[in-house]
Amino acid sequence: MSRPLHRGSSAARISGGSQDLWDSQMKDKSEKEDLSRRDSSDQSYPPLKFASQLLHPSNSPSKFTNLENGFASDPCSAGSPRKRHHLIMLALRSSLFLIVILAVTGSLWWTISISTSSRGHINQHYKDLHARVLSDLWDIGELSLGPTKLRELEACPDEFENYVPCYNVSENVALGYSDGNEFERHCGHSVKQHCLVVPPTNYKIPLRWPTGKDIIWVANAKITAQQVLSSGSLTKRMMMLEEEQISFRSASLMFDGVEDYAQQIAKMIGLSSEYELTKAGVRTILDIGCGYGSFGAHLFSKQLLTMCIANYETSGSQVQLTLERGLPAMISSLNTTQLPYPSLSFDMLHCLRCGIDWDQKDGKYLLEADRVLKPGGYFVWTSPITNAHGNTRIKVYKKRWKFIQDFAESLCWELLSQQDETVVWKKTSKTSCYSSRNPGLGPPICSKAQDVESPSYRPLQGCIGGTRSKRWIPIEERTTWPSRANLNVTELKLYGLHPEDFSEDTDNWKAAVREYWSLLSPLIFSDHPKRPGDEDPSPPYNMVRNVLDMNAHFGGFNAALLEAGKFVWVMNVVPTGAPNYLPMILDRGLVGVRHDWCEGFPTYPRTYDMVHASGLLSLENSQNRRCSMLDLFAEIDRILRPEGWAIFRDTTSLIELARALSTRFKWDARVIGIESNTDERLLICQKPFLKKPSS
């Protein structure tokens, strides 16, 4: 039997016998079936086959190979094309295997050798990417919500145009308040309003500072021409009604009463002019019943900061017009409760026919004035009572004047001077004066329980307060302004602060102010592109003037703004749930108040150009509050002027919640990352200028 050959593709060898042919055919059939089974097995798991081939390449040639010209080549022949092809494939597989080994080794080495700082950068990039993804998902979610997304708030009824929470005299009377209590602040029964307080029909954006100090739009404040023309006090007469504007002419030759009056006060103190008041230790002045703020407007250029307080008024409000002029003011009354300021807060108290009967309530009004006055501070009072000659009520006035004189003496006040209707006293600088008084003469010193440094809703006290305070430092011994804003080591110890902490806070706010200005200045500040239609203003004209810091802490934001040369004033608010650094803020020569943000702020609608809240959302969220974030935002919207700005600085999660809520108020909102703090974000919002809906 002859040895059979492998079948070619074109022919087959015919053997000499039928058995040989059968054997050959059966063998070929068997080999084909075996090859088919192996091919089928290989195709069943190609990835496993590929990995096995990569990691364990075969060194033996395949039994069945392609033929050239239909003939089988010798598998043992080294020079055959089949052998060369196999060697090339083996080399490629080996190279690929080596590359994989090197890649795994390099990755392991990189992972081990990565530095801590590099990991921080990677984590930072991951956090940024994560925040961006969340922001994008939020945007996508808003689009997908459609009609079910957060509903925008509706406009308030017309009667809320000048709405101030907690002040409703008629409601207070109905609740049984009397004897002056009906004019006080009562928030317990106030209904929270979740609506948008729309400005008056003819409301206009206030003029830039300092032009806005002397000219305001009539429609922006609730006042009638009759109220302007019938104003009785000196500061109220310093204004003229001109069509749509009220013009305050205190700097003109025709109306120079305020300048002469300030000059008179300075000379009564023993100074040559009001420019020297800062040298005498005066920086902050509490102006009670301030008219329309002309006294403070005049002194502002002398580096003096005057806080105006007056009763709530439904029309012709002194506080509203003063704020409209870009000057510090807030609603507060001296009736039955103590003023919302710590003891020893102001360098001077001023009352120009302010309507306070200082001889009433057994001298408690004078005791409250003494409490908030710093040691060595000045009490300036102008009233017809002090100069009763020729007055038909001369006997009554003389009696009242005698009581006030004697009571002031018992408070250790020194009468410096009296000219015409104006009197100037100086509070004692030494607590020893009180113990040197004759026994039984004058009011007693407050006990420790009575002497609360920062009272809230406390009734007027019948004793001398503030004498136990570690802050009893005469104004003449304090550093003068502006150095006063930078407390020294000895002063910081009074508040339990380390110089390093105070210095770090100062530096942080300087950097923050630069960041805020770089973000906002292209839109609102005079040295950058202006609003269309505006003329080019010259420095120091500024679109932002009245600033409210809702969580002032040390007052660092305010101090940084002043050091940067920004022509703003800041109402520094210390929340009731935060550490009370308000005394320190006031000692720095700034103004502020302590406040519970679950209550309405004592101001009129549309009175602040900018509201700043750093850490406030976290503070409120960490406490069991009786109010919501919606309540807080509704109050911000009420007090913010149209086209005004709100800046929130807080944790990423709370900022995202605030961003969602801002859509309900129709604010334009933008979230911005903070380079120096990866866990915080900025939310910058602008309130739109909403018009009253057409009826």
PDB file of C-alpha atoms in Angstrom, residues 475-645:
ATOM      1  CA  ILE A 475     -12.036 108.208  74.356  1.00  0.00           C
ATOM      2  CA  GLU A 476      -9.024 110.487  74.792  1.00  0.00           C
ATOM      3  CA  GLU A 477      -6.904 107.415  75.658  1.00  0.00           C
ATOM      4  CA  ARG A 478      -7.914 105.473  72.563  1.00  0.00           C
ATOM      5  CA  THR A 479      -5.992 105.728  69.328  1.00  0.00           C
ATOM      6  CA  THR A 480      -7.578 108.179  66.926  1.00  0.00           C
ATOM      7  CA  TRP A 481      -9.204 107.292  63.638  1.00  0.00           C
ATOM      8  CA  PRO A 482      -8.240 105.645  61.297  1.00  0.00           C
ATOM      9  CA  SER A 483      -5.626 103.831  63.400  1.00  0.00           C
ATOM     10  CA  ARG A 484      -8.420 102.950  65.804  1.00  0.00           C
ATOM     11  CA  ALA A 485      -9.719 100.285  63.411  1.00  0.00           C
ATOM     12  CA  ASN A 486      -6.546  98.238  63.973  1.00  0.00           C
ATOM     13  CA  LEU A 487      -6.708  97.065  67.585  1.00  0.00           C
ATOM     14  CA  ASN A 488      -3.438  96.565  69.459  1.00  0.00           C
ATOM     15  CA  VAL A 489      -2.467  93.532  71.538  1.00  0.00           C
ATOM     16  CA  THR A 490      -3.720  95.034  74.803  1.00  0.00           C
ATOM     17  CA  GLU A 491      -7.115  95.879  73.297  1.00  0.00           C
ATOM     18  CA  LEU A 492      -7.474  92.421  71.725  1.00  0.00           C
ATOM     19  CA  LYS A 493      -7.030  90.811  75.155  1.00  0.00           C
ATOM     20  CA  LEU A 494     -10.212  92.558  76.285  1.00  0.00           C
ATOM     21  CA  TYR A 495     -12.155  90.429  73.800  1.00  0.00           C
ATOM     22  CA  GLY A 496     -10.196  87.197  74.369  1.00  0.00           C
ATOM     23  CA  LEU A 497      -8.542  87.299  70.946  1.00  0.00           C
ATOM     24  CA  HIS A 498      -5.011  86.343  69.946  1.00  0.00           C
ATOM     25  CA  PRO A 499      -3.192  88.791  67.662  1.00  0.00           C
ATOM     26  CA  GLU A 500      -2.488  85.977  65.196  1.00  0.00           C
ATOM     27  CA  ASP A 501      -6.193  85.191  64.808  1.00  0.00           C
ATOM     28  CA  PHE A 502      -7.071  88.839  64.329  1.00  0.00           C
ATOM     29  CA  SER A 503      -4.251  89.328  61.824  1.00  0.00           C
ATOM     30  CA  GLU A 504      -5.282  86.236  59.852  1.00  0.00           C
ATOM     31  CA  ASP A 505      -8.892  87.434  59.737  1.00  0.00           C
ATOM     32  CA  THR A 506      -7.731  90.849  58.513  1.00  0.00           C
ATOM     33  CA  ASP A 507      -5.604  89.351  55.737  1.00  0.00           C
ATOM     34  CA  ASN A 508      -8.369  86.987  54.649  1.00  0.00           C
ATOM     35  CA  TRP A 509     -10.859  89.827  54.258  1.00  0.00           C
ATOM     36  CA  LYS A 510      -8.408  91.956  52.339  1.00  0.00           C
ATOM     37  CA  ALA A 511      -8.057  89.107  49.851  1.00  0.00           C
ATOM     38  CA  ALA A 512     -11.827  88.556  49.787  1.00  0.00           C
ATOM     39  CA  VAL A 513     -12.535  92.215  49.022  1.00  0.00           C
ATOM     40  CA  ARG A 514     -10.084  92.126  46.133  1.00  0.00           C
ATOM     41  CA  GLU A 515     -11.831  89.009  44.846  1.00  0.00           C
ATOM     42  CA  TYR A 516     -15.295  90.530  45.189  1.00  0.00           C
ATOM     43  CA  TRP A 517     -14.217  93.700  43.442  1.00  0.00           C
ATOM     44  CA  SER A 518     -12.665  91.828  40.537  1.00  0.00           C
ATOM     45  CA  LEU A 519     -15.913  89.914  40.048  1.00  0.00           C
ATOM     46  CA  LEU A 520     -18.334  92.811  40.472  1.00  0.00           C
ATOM     47  CA  SER A 521     -16.439  95.852  39.265  1.00  0.00           C
ATOM     48  CA  PRO A 522     -17.085  95.325  35.539  1.00  0.00           C
ATOM     49  CA  LEU A 523     -20.766  95.870  36.282  1.00  0.00           C
ATOM     50  CA  ILE A 524     -21.189  98.262  39.177  1.00  0.00           C
ATOM     51  CA  PHE A 525     -18.120 100.324  39.968  1.00  0.00           C
ATOM     52  CA  SER A 526     -17.185 103.642  38.503  1.00  0.00           C
ATOM     53  CA  ASP A 527     -13.649 102.818  37.389  1.00  0.00           C
ATOM     54  CA  HIS A 528     -14.955 100.065  35.110  1.00  0.00           C
ATOM     55  CA  PRO A 529     -17.513  99.871  32.280  1.00  0.00           C
ATOM     56  CA  LYS A 530     -20.672 101.725  33.252  1.00  0.00           C
ATOM     57  CA  ARG A 531     -24.348 101.087  32.767  1.00  0.00           C
ATOM     58  CA  PRO A 532     -25.579 102.084  29.294  1.00  0.00           C
ATOM     59  CA  GLY A 533     -26.611 105.724  29.197  1.00  0.00           C
ATOM     60  CA  ASP A 534     -24.514 106.791  32.175  1.00  0.00           C
ATOM     61  CA  GLU A 535     -22.048 109.609  31.861  1.00  0.00           C
ATOM     62  CA  ASP A 536     -18.470 108.945  32.875  1.00  0.00           C
ATOM     63  CA  PRO A 537     -18.306 109.611  36.621  1.00  0.00           C
ATOM     64  CA  SER A 538     -15.160 110.858  38.297  1.00  0.00           C
ATOM     65  CA  PRO A 539     -13.810 109.266  41.497  1.00  0.00           C
ATOM     66  CA  PRO A 540     -14.989 108.621  44.132  1.00  0.00           C
ATOM     67  CA  TYR A 541     -18.386 108.077  42.501  1.00  0.00           C
ATOM     68  CA  ASN A 542     -19.657 104.637  43.327  1.00  0.00           C
ATOM     69  CA  MET A 543     -22.740 102.569  42.570  1.00  0.00           C
ATOM     70  CA  VAL A 544     -22.531 100.757  45.924  1.00  0.00           C
ATOM     71  CA  ARG A 545     -22.903 102.819  49.063  1.00  0.00           C
ATOM     72  CA  ASN A 546     -25.096 101.144  51.730  1.00  0.00           C
ATOM     73  CA  VAL A 547     -23.746  97.698  52.677  1.00  0.00           C
ATOM     74  CA  LEU A 548     -25.259  95.234  55.147  1.00  0.00           C
ATOM     75  CA  ASP A 549     -22.988  92.526  56.559  1.00  0.00           C
ATOM     76  CA  MET A 550     -25.343  89.910  57.996  1.00  0.00           C
ATOM     77  CA  ASN A 551     -22.648  87.991  59.897  1.00  0.00           C
ATOM     78  CA  ALA A 552     -19.964  90.549  60.691  1.00  0.00           C
ATOM     79  CA  HIS A 553     -17.818  88.480  63.108  1.00  0.00           C
ATOM     80  CA  PHE A 554     -14.881  90.879  63.893  1.00  0.00           C
ATOM     81  CA  GLY A 555     -15.953  93.541  61.383  1.00  0.00           C
ATOM     82  CA  GLY A 556     -13.122  92.507  59.065  1.00  0.00           C
ATOM     83  CA  PHE A 557     -15.156  92.914  55.876  1.00  0.00           C
ATOM     84  CA  ASN A 558     -15.961  96.517  56.821  1.00  0.00           C
ATOM     85  CA  ALA A 559     -12.352  97.312  57.728  1.00  0.00           C
ATOM     86  CA  ALA A 560     -11.056  95.788  54.481  1.00  0.00           C
ATOM     87  CA  LEU A 561     -13.470  97.883  52.409  1.00  0.00           C
ATOM     88  CA  LEU A 562     -12.293 101.070  54.102  1.00  0.00           C
ATOM     89  CA  GLU A 563      -8.618 100.188  53.749  1.00  0.00           C
ATOM     90  CA  ALA A 564      -9.189  99.507  50.046  1.00  0.00           C
ATOM     91  CA  GLY A 565     -10.523 103.066  49.701  1.00  0.00           C
ATOM     92  CA  LYS A 566     -14.127 102.100  48.964  1.00  0.00           C
ATOM     93  CA  PHE A 567     -16.606 104.882  49.693  1.00  0.00           C
ATOM     94  CA  VAL A 568     -19.107 102.715  51.499  1.00  0.00           C
ATOM     95  CA  TRP A 569     -20.488 102.407  54.988  1.00  0.00           C
ATOM     96  CA  VAL A 570     -21.362  99.021  56.484  1.00  0.00           C
ATOM     97  CA  MET A 571     -24.062  98.032  58.933  1.00  0.00           C
ATOM     98  CA  ASN A 572     -22.284  95.266  60.845  1.00  0.00           C
ATOM     99  CA  VAL A 573     -24.830  92.780  62.166  1.00  0.00           C
ATOM    100  CA  VAL A 574     -23.867  90.161  64.737  1.00  0.00           C
ATOM    101  CA  PRO A 575     -26.467  87.348  64.766  1.00  0.00           C
ATOM    102  CA  THR A 576     -27.828  86.370  68.161  1.00  0.00           C
ATOM    103  CA  GLY A 577     -26.624  82.804  67.612  1.00  0.00           C
ATOM    104  CA  ALA A 578     -23.014  83.863  66.935  1.00  0.00           C
ATOM    105  CA  PRO A 579     -20.256  84.941  69.367  1.00  0.00           C
ATOM    106  CA  ASN A 580     -20.936  88.522  70.363  1.00  0.00           C
ATOM    107  CA  TYR A 581     -18.104  90.632  68.950  1.00  0.00           C
ATOM    108  CA  LEU A 582     -20.330  93.687  68.496  1.00  0.00           C
ATOM    109  CA  PRO A 583     -18.609  95.614  71.340  1.00  0.00           C
ATOM    110  CA  MET A 584     -15.269  95.106  69.579  1.00  0.00           C
ATOM    111  CA  ILE A 585     -16.746  96.236  66.243  1.00  0.00           C
ATOM    112  CA  LEU A 586     -18.007  99.449  67.828  1.00  0.00           C
ATOM    113  CA  ASP A 587     -14.692 100.000  69.606  1.00  0.00           C
ATOM    114  CA  ARG A 588     -12.991  99.831  66.194  1.00  0.00           C
ATOM    115  CA  GLY A 589     -14.913 102.949  65.159  1.00  0.00           C
ATOM    116  CA  LEU A 590     -17.535 101.096  63.106  1.00  0.00           C
ATOM    117  CA  VAL A 591     -21.305 100.825  63.522  1.00  0.00           C
ATOM    118  CA  GLY A 592     -23.529  97.816  63.945  1.00  0.00           C
ATOM    119  CA  VAL A 593     -26.225  96.013  65.885  1.00  0.00           C
ATOM    120  CA  ARG A 594     -27.032  92.583  67.275  1.00  0.00           C
ATOM    121  CA  HIS A 595     -29.999  90.935  65.562  1.00  0.00           C
ATOM    122  CA  ASP A 596     -32.030  87.745  65.313  1.00  0.00           C
ATOM    123  CA  TRP A 597     -32.413  86.938  61.608  1.00  0.00           C
ATOM    124  CA  CYS A 598     -35.663  85.090  62.251  1.00  0.00           C
ATOM    125  CA  GLU A 599     -37.088  88.590  62.731  1.00  0.00           C
ATOM    126  CA  GLY A 600     -37.401  91.442  60.277  1.00  0.00           C
ATOM    127  CA  PHE A 601     -34.496  93.886  60.248  1.00  0.00           C
ATOM    128  CA  PRO A 602     -35.425  97.393  61.515  1.00  0.00           C
ATOM    129  CA  THR A 603     -35.226  99.164  58.192  1.00  0.00           C
ATOM    130  CA  TYR A 604     -37.477 100.109  55.280  1.00  0.00           C
ATOM    131  CA  PRO A 605     -37.665  98.261  51.949  1.00  0.00           C
ATOM    132  CA  ARG A 606     -35.037  99.010  49.283  1.00  0.00           C
ATOM    133  CA  THR A 607     -32.452 100.562  51.615  1.00  0.00           C
ATOM    134  CA  TYR A 608     -29.232  98.591  50.936  1.00  0.00           C
ATOM    135  CA  ASP A 609     -27.154  98.346  47.758  1.00  0.00           C
ATOM    136  CA  MET A 610     -25.345  95.199  48.855  1.00  0.00           C
ATOM    137  CA  VAL A 611     -26.045  92.417  51.341  1.00  0.00           C
ATOM    138  CA  HIS A 612     -23.135  90.213  52.393  1.00  0.00           C
ATOM    139  CA  ALA A 613     -23.527  86.910  54.255  1.00  0.00           C
ATOM    140  CA  SER A 614     -20.418  84.868  54.998  1.00  0.00           C
ATOM    141  CA  GLY A 615     -21.084  81.691  56.961  1.00  0.00           C
ATOM    142  CA  LEU A 616     -24.596  82.831  57.879  1.00  0.00           C
ATOM    143  CA  LEU A 617     -26.324  79.882  56.199  1.00  0.00           C
ATOM    144  CA  SER A 618     -24.137  77.426  58.121  1.00  0.00           C
ATOM    145  CA  LEU A 619     -24.749  79.312  61.352  1.00  0.00           C
ATOM    146  CA  GLU A 620     -28.516  79.310  60.917  1.00  0.00           C
ATOM    147  CA  ASN A 621     -28.538  75.709  59.691  1.00  0.00           C
ATOM    148  CA  SER A 622     -26.609  74.486  62.755  1.00  0.00           C
ATOM    149  CA  GLN A 623     -29.248  75.756  65.162  1.00  0.00           C
ATOM    150  CA  ASN A 624     -32.815  74.760  65.834  1.00  0.00           C
ATOM    151  CA  ARG A 625     -34.324  77.768  64.145  1.00  0.00           C
ATOM    152  CA  ARG A 626     -37.941  78.843  64.053  1.00  0.00           C
ATOM    153  CA  CYS A 627     -37.507  80.162  60.535  1.00  0.00           C
ATOM    154  CA  SER A 628     -36.487  78.784  57.162  1.00  0.00           C
ATOM    155  CA  MET A 629     -34.040  79.797  54.466  1.00  0.00           C
ATOM    156  CA  LEU A 630     -37.044  81.035  52.505  1.00  0.00           C
ATOM    157  CA  ASP A 631     -37.875  83.441  55.358  1.00  0.00           C
ATOM    158  CA  LEU A 632     -34.302  84.700  55.355  1.00  0.00           C
ATOM    159  CA  PHE A 633     -34.226  85.249  51.592  1.00  0.00           C
ATOM    160  CA  ALA A 634     -37.587  87.031  51.662  1.00  0.00           C
ATOM    161  CA  GLU A 635     -36.173  89.511  54.174  1.00  0.00           C
ATOM    162  CA  ILE A 636     -33.030  90.032  52.085  1.00  0.00           C
ATOM    163  CA  ASP A 637     -35.153  90.684  49.018  1.00  0.00           C
ATOM    164  CA  ARG A 638     -37.235  93.223  50.956  1.00  0.00           C
ATOM    165  CA  ILE A 639     -34.305  95.349  52.119  1.00  0.00           C
ATOM    166  CA  LEU A 640     -32.232  95.057  48.919  1.00  0.00           C
ATOM    167  CA  ARG A 641     -32.559  97.810  46.331  1.00  0.00           C
ATOM    168  CA  PRO A 642     -33.502  96.972  42.736  1.00  0.00           C
ATOM    169  CA  GLU A 643     -30.320  96.019  40.852  1.00  0.00           C
ATOM    170  CA  GLY A 644     -28.674  95.483  44.239  1.00  0.00           C
ATOM    171  CA  TRP A 645     -26.289  92.622  45.011  1.00  0.00           C
TER     172      TRP A 645
END
